[in-house]
mmCIF file of C-alpha atoms in Angstrom:
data_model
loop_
_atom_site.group_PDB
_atom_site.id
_atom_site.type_symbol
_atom_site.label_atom_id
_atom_site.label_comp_id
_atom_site.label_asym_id
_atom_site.label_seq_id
_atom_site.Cartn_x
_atom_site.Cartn_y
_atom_site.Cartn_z
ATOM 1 C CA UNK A 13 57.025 -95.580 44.029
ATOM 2 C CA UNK A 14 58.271 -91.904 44.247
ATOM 3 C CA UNK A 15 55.341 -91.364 40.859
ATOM 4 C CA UNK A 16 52.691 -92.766 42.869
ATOM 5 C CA UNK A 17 52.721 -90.774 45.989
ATOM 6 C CA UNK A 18 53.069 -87.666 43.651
ATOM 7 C CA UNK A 19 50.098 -88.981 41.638
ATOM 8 C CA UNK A 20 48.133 -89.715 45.095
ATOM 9 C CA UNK A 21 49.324 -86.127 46.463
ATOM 10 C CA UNK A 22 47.772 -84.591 43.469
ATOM 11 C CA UNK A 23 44.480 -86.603 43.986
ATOM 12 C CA UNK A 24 44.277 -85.200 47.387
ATOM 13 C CA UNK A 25 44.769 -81.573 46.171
ATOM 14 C CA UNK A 26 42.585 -81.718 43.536
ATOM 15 C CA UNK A 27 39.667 -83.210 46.115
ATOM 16 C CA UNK A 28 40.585 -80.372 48.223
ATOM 17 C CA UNK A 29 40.706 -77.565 46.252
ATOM 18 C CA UNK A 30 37.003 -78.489 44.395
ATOM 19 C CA UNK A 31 35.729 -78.711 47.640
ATOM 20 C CA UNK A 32 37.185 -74.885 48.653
ATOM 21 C CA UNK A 33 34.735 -74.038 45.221
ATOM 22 C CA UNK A 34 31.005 -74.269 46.044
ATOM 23 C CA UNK A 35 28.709 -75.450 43.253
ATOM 24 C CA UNK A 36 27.194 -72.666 41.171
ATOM 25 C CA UNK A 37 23.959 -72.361 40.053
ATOM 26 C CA UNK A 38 23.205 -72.061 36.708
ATOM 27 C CA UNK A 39 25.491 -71.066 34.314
ATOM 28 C CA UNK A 40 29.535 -70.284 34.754
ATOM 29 C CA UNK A 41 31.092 -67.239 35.393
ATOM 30 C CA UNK A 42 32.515 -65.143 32.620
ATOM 31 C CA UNK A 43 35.844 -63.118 32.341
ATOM 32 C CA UNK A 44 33.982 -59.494 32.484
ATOM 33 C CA UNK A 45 31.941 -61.169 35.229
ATOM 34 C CA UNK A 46 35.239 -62.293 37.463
ATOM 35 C CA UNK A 47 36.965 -59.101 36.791
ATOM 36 C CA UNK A 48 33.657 -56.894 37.822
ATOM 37 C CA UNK A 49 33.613 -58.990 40.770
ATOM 38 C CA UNK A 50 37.231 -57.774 41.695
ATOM 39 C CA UNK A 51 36.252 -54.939 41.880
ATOM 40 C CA UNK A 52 32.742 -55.183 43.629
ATOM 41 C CA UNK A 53 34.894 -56.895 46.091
ATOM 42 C CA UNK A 54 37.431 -54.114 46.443
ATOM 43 C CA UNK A 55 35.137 -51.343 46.930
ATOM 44 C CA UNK A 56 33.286 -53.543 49.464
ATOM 45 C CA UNK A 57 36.385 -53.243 51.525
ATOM 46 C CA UNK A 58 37.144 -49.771 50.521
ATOM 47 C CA UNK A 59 33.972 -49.017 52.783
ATOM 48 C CA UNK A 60 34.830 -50.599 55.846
ATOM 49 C CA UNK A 61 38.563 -48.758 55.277
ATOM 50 C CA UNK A 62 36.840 -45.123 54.409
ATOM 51 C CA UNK A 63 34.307 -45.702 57.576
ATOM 52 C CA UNK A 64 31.282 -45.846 55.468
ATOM 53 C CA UNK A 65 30.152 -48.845 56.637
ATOM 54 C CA UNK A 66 30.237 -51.328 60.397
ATOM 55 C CA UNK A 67 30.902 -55.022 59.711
ATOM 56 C CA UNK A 68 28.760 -56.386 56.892
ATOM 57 C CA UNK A 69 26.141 -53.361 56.710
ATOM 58 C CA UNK A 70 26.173 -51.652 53.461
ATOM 59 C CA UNK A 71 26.149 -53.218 50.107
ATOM 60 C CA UNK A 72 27.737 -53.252 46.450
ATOM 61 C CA UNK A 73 26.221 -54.332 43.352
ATOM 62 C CA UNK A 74 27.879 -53.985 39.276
ATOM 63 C CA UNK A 75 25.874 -54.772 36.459
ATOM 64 C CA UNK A 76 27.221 -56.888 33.316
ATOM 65 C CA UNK A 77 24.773 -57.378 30.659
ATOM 66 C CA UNK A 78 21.607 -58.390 31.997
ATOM 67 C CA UNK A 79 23.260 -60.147 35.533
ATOM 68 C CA UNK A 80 23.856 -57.956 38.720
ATOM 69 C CA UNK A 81 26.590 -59.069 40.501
ATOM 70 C CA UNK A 82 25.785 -57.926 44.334
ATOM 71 C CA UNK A 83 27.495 -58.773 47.964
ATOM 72 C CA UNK A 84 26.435 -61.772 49.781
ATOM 73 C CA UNK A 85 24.424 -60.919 52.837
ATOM 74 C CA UNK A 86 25.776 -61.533 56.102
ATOM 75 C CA UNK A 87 29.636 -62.046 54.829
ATOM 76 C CA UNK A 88 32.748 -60.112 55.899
ATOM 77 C CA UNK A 89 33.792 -58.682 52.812
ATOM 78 C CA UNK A 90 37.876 -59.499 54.086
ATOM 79 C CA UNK A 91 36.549 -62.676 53.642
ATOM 80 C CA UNK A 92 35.192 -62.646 50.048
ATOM 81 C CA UNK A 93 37.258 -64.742 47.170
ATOM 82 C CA UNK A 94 36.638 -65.442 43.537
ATOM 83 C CA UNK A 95 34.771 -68.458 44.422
ATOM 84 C CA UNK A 96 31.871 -66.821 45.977
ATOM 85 C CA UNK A 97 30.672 -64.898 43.229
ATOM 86 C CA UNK A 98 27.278 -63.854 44.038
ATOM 87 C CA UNK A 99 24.826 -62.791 40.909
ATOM 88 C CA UNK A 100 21.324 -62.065 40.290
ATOM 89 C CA UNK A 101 19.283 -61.624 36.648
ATOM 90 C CA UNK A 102 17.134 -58.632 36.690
ATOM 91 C CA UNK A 103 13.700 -60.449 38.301
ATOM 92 C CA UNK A 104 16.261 -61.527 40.936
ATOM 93 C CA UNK A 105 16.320 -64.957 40.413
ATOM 94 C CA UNK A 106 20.022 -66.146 41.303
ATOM 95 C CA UNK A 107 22.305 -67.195 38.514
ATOM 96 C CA UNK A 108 25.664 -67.412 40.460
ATOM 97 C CA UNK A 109 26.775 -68.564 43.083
ATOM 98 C CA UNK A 110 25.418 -70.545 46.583
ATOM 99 C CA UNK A 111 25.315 -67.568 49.041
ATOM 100 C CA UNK A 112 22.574 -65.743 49.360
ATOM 101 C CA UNK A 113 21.841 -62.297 47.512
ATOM 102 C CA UNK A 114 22.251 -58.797 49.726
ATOM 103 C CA UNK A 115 18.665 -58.675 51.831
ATOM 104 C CA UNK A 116 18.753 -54.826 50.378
ATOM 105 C CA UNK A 117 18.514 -56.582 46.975
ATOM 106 C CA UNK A 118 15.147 -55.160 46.003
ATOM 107 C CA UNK A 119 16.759 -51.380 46.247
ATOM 108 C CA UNK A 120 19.587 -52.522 43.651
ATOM 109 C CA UNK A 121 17.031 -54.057 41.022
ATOM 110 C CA UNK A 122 14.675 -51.107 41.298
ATOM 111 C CA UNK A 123 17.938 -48.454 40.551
ATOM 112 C CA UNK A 124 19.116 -50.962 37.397
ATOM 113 C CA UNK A 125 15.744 -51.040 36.508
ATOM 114 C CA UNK A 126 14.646 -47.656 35.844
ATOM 115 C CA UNK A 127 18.168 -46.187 35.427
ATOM 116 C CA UNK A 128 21.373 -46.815 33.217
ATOM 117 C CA UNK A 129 23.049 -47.648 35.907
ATOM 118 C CA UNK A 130 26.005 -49.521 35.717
ATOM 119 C CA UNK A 131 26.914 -49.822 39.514
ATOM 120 C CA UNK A 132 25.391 -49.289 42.821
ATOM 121 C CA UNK A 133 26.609 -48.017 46.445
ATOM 122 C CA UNK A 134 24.287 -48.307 49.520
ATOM 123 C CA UNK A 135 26.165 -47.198 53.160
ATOM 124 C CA UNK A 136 25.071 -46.494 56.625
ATOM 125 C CA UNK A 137 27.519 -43.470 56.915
ATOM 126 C CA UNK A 138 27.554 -41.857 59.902
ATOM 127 C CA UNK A 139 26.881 -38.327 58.454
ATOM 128 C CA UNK A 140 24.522 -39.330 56.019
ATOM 129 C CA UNK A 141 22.457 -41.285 58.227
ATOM 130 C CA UNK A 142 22.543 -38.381 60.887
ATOM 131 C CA UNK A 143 21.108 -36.039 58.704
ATOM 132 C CA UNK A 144 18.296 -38.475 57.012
ATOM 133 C CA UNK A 145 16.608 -37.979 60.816
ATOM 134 C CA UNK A 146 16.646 -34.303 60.573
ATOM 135 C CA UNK A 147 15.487 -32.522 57.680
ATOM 136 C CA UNK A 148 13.597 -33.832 54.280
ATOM 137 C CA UNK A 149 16.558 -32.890 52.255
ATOM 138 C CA UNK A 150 20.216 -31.972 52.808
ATOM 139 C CA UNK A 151 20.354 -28.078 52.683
ATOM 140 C CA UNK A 152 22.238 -26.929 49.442
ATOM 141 C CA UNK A 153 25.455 -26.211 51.394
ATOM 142 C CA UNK A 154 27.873 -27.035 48.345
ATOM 143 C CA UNK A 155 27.931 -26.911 44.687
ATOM 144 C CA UNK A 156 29.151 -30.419 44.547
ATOM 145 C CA UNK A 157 25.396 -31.411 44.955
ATOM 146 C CA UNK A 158 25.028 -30.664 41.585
ATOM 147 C CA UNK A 159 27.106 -33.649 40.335
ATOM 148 C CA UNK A 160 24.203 -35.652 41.820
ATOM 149 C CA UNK A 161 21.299 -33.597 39.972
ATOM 150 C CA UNK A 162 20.340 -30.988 42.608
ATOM 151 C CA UNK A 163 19.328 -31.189 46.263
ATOM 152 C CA UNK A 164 19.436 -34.437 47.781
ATOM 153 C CA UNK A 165 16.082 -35.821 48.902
ATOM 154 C CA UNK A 166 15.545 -37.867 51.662
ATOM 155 C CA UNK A 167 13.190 -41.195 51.133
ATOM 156 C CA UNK A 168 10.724 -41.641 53.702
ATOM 157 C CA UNK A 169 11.458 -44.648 56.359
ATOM 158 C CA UNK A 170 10.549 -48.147 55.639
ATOM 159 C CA UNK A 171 11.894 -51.439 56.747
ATOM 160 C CA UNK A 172 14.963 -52.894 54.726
ATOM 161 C CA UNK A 173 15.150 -55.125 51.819
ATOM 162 C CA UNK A 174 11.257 -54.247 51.233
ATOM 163 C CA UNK A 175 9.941 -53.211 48.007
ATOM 164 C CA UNK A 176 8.213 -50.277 49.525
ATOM 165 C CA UNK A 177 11.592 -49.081 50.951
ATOM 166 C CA UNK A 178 12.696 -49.532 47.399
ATOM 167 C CA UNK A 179 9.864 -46.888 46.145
ATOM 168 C CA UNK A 180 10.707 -44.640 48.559
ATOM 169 C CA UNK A 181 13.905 -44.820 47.173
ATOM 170 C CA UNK A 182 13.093 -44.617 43.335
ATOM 171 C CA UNK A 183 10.455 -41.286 44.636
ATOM 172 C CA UNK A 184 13.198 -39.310 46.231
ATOM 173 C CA UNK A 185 15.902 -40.647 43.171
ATOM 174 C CA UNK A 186 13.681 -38.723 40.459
ATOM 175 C CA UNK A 187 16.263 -36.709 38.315
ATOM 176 C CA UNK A 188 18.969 -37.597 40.778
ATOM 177 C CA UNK A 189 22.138 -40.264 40.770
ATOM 178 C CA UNK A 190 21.892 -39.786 45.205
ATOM 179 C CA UNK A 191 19.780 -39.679 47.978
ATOM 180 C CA UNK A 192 19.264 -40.293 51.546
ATOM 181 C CA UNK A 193 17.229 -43.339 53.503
ATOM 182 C CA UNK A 194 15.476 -41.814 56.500
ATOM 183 C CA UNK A 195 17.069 -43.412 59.960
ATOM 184 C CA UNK A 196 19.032 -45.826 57.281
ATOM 185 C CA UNK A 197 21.577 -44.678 55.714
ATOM 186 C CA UNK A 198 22.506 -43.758 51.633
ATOM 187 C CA UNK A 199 22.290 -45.018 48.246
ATOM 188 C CA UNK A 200 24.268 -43.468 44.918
ATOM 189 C CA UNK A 201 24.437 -45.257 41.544
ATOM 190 C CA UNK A 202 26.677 -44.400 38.458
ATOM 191 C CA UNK A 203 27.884 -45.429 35.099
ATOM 192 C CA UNK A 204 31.302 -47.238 36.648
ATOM 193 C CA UNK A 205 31.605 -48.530 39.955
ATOM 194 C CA UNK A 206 34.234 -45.880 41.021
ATOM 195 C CA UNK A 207 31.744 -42.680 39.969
ATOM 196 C CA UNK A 208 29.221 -44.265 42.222
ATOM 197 C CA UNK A 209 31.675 -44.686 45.286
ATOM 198 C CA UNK A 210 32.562 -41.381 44.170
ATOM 199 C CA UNK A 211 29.085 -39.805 44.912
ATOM 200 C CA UNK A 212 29.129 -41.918 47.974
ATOM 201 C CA UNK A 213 31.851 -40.162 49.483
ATOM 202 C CA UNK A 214 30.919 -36.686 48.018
ATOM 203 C CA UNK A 215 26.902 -36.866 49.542
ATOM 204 C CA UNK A 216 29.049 -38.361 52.697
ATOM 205 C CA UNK A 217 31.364 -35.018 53.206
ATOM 206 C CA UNK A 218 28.399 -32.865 52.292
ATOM 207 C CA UNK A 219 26.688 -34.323 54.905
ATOM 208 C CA UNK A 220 29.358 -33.541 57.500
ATOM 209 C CA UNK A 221 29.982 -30.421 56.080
ATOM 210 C CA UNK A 222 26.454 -29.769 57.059
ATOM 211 C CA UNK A 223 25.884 -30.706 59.904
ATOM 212 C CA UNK A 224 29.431 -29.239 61.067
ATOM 213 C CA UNK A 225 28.774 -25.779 59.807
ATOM 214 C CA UNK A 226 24.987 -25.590 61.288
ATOM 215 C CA UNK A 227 26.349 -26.906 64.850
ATOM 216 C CA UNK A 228 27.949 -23.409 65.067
ATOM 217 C CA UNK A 229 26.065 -21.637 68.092
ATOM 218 C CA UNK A 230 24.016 -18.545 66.884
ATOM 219 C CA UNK A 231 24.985 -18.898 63.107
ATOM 220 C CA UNK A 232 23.263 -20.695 59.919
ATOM 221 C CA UNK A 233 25.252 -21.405 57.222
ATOM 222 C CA UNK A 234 24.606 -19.869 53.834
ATOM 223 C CA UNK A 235 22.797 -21.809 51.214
ATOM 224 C CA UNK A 236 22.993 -21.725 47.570
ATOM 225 C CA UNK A 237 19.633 -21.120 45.752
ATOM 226 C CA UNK A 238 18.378 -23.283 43.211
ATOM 227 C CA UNK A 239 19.963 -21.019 40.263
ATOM 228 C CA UNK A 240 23.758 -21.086 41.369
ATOM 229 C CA UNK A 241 23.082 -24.972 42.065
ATOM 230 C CA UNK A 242 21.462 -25.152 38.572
ATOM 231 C CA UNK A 243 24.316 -23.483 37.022
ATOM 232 C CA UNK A 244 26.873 -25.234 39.300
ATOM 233 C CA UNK A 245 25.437 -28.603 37.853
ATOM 234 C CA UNK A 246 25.147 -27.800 34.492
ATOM 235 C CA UNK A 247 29.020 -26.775 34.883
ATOM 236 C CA UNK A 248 30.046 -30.414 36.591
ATOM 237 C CA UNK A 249 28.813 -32.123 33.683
ATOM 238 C CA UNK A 250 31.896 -31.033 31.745
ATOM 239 C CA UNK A 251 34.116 -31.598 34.280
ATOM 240 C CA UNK A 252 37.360 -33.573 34.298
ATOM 241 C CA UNK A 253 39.364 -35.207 31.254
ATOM 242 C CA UNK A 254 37.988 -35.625 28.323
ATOM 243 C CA UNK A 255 38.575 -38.657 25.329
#
C-alpha cells in the first residue's frame, strides 16, 4: 500500500514538473548553451542591480556557434530559469525556447553579423541616454574611450527593434566595440559577455563624467585630441594580464 502511494506521488511530480518546462522548439539545449545562458541571465540582473536598466528595458544576447541566445521580451529577468531558454539562429528564426525573442533583436543580429562578437549589451542608462539628445558624439573627456576604438558616435534616432535603427547602429559602430542610440539609450559588444558589460559600464561613467564636469557654471572641461586618444588606445590594447 505504502509502494503505491509513493509510486502515485511520483506520478504526480513528474506531471508537474514537465508541465513547469515549456516545449522547445527545435532542437535541445546543449551544455555550453545552458551554461551561456547562466550567465546571460546573470548579467540581465546585474543591470537592474547597477541601474542600467528600469524593469524589462534593456537587453542581453551571447553567441554559441551559430545560435544567439538573447532575453525574452517583456520578462522580469528575477524571473528567468533554465527552462526558458530563449535562442535565435543568425536569420532569426527561433531555435529555443517558447517565449518570444527581445523586440531589439534586429540590433543583436546586425552586431554578430558584421562583427566577432561574442556577446552583446544594449541599456537605457540614464547618462548615456542623456547625452545621446545632446551632442553627435560624447566629447573625448577620458582616455578610457579608447578601449572602445575612439570617440563614441551617436546613431541617429529611429524606432526600436527596426532594421533601420539597426543601421544606424552598425553606421555609428564603424571601427568601434560602443556607441550611443539617440533619445534611446546604448549598445557595446565584446569577445566575452563580461568585456561587453564592461564597456557598458565604462561608456556609462564617461557619460556622467561628462555631463558632470560640463554642468560646471562658466567652465568647459578639457578634451583630449585625437592623438593622445590614439595613443591612449593603442596603449589599452595591452592592458591587463596576460596568458
Amino acid at each position: 500500500m505504502g509502494e503505491q502511494q509513493r509510486d502515485r506521488r511520483d506520478e504526480r511530480d513528474a506531471r508537474e514538473s514537465a508541465r513547469d518546462v515549456p516545449e522547445r522548439r527545435g532542437r535541445g539545449v546543449g551544455d555550453e548553451e545552458a551554461h551561456a545562458w547562466d550567465a546571460l541571465v546573470a548579467a540581465a540582473r546585474r543591470m537592474v542591480l547597477d541601474g542600467l536598466v528600469v524593469g524589462t528595458s534593456g537587453n542581453v544576447s551571447v553567441r554559441v556557434g551559430d545560435t544567439v541566445l538573447v532575453t525574452p521580451s517583456g520578462v522580469p529577468y528575477d524571473r528567468l530559469t533554465p527552462a526558458d531558454v530563449t535562442g535565435v539562429d543568425l536569420d532569426g528564426r527561433q531555435v529555443l525556447g517558447t517565449l518570444a525573442p527581445t523586440s531589439e533583436l534586429p540590433m543583436h543580429l546586425a552586431v554578430y553579423r558584421t562583427t566577432d562578437a561574442r556577446a552583446v549589451v544594449h541599456t537605457h542608462a540614464v547618462h548615456a541616454t542623456a547625452v545621446s539628445t545632446l551632442v553627435p558624439e560624447l566629447p573625448t573627456i577620458h582616455y578610457m574611450a579608447g578601449a572602445l576604438g575612439g570617440s563614441v558616435r551617436v546613431a541617429p534616432y529611429a524606432t526600436y527593434g527596426t532594421d533601420e535603427l539597426a543601421e544606424n547602429m552598425l553606421h555609428a559602430l564603424a571601427d568601434r566595440t560602443g556607441c550611443l542610440l539617440r533619445n534611446h539609450g546604448m549598445i557595446t559588444y565584446g569577445t566575452t559577455l563580461d568585456q561587453a558589460y564592461d564597456r557598458t559600464a565604462q561608456l556609462e561613467w564617461m557619460c556622467r563624467l561628462w555631463l558632470t564636469a560640463s554642468s560646471v557654471p562658466g567652465m568647459s572641461p578639457a578634451l583630449l585630441s585625437r592623438e593622445q586618444m590614439a595613443e591612449a588606445g593603442e596603449k589599452l590594447r595591452g592592458y591587463g594580464q596576460r596568458g
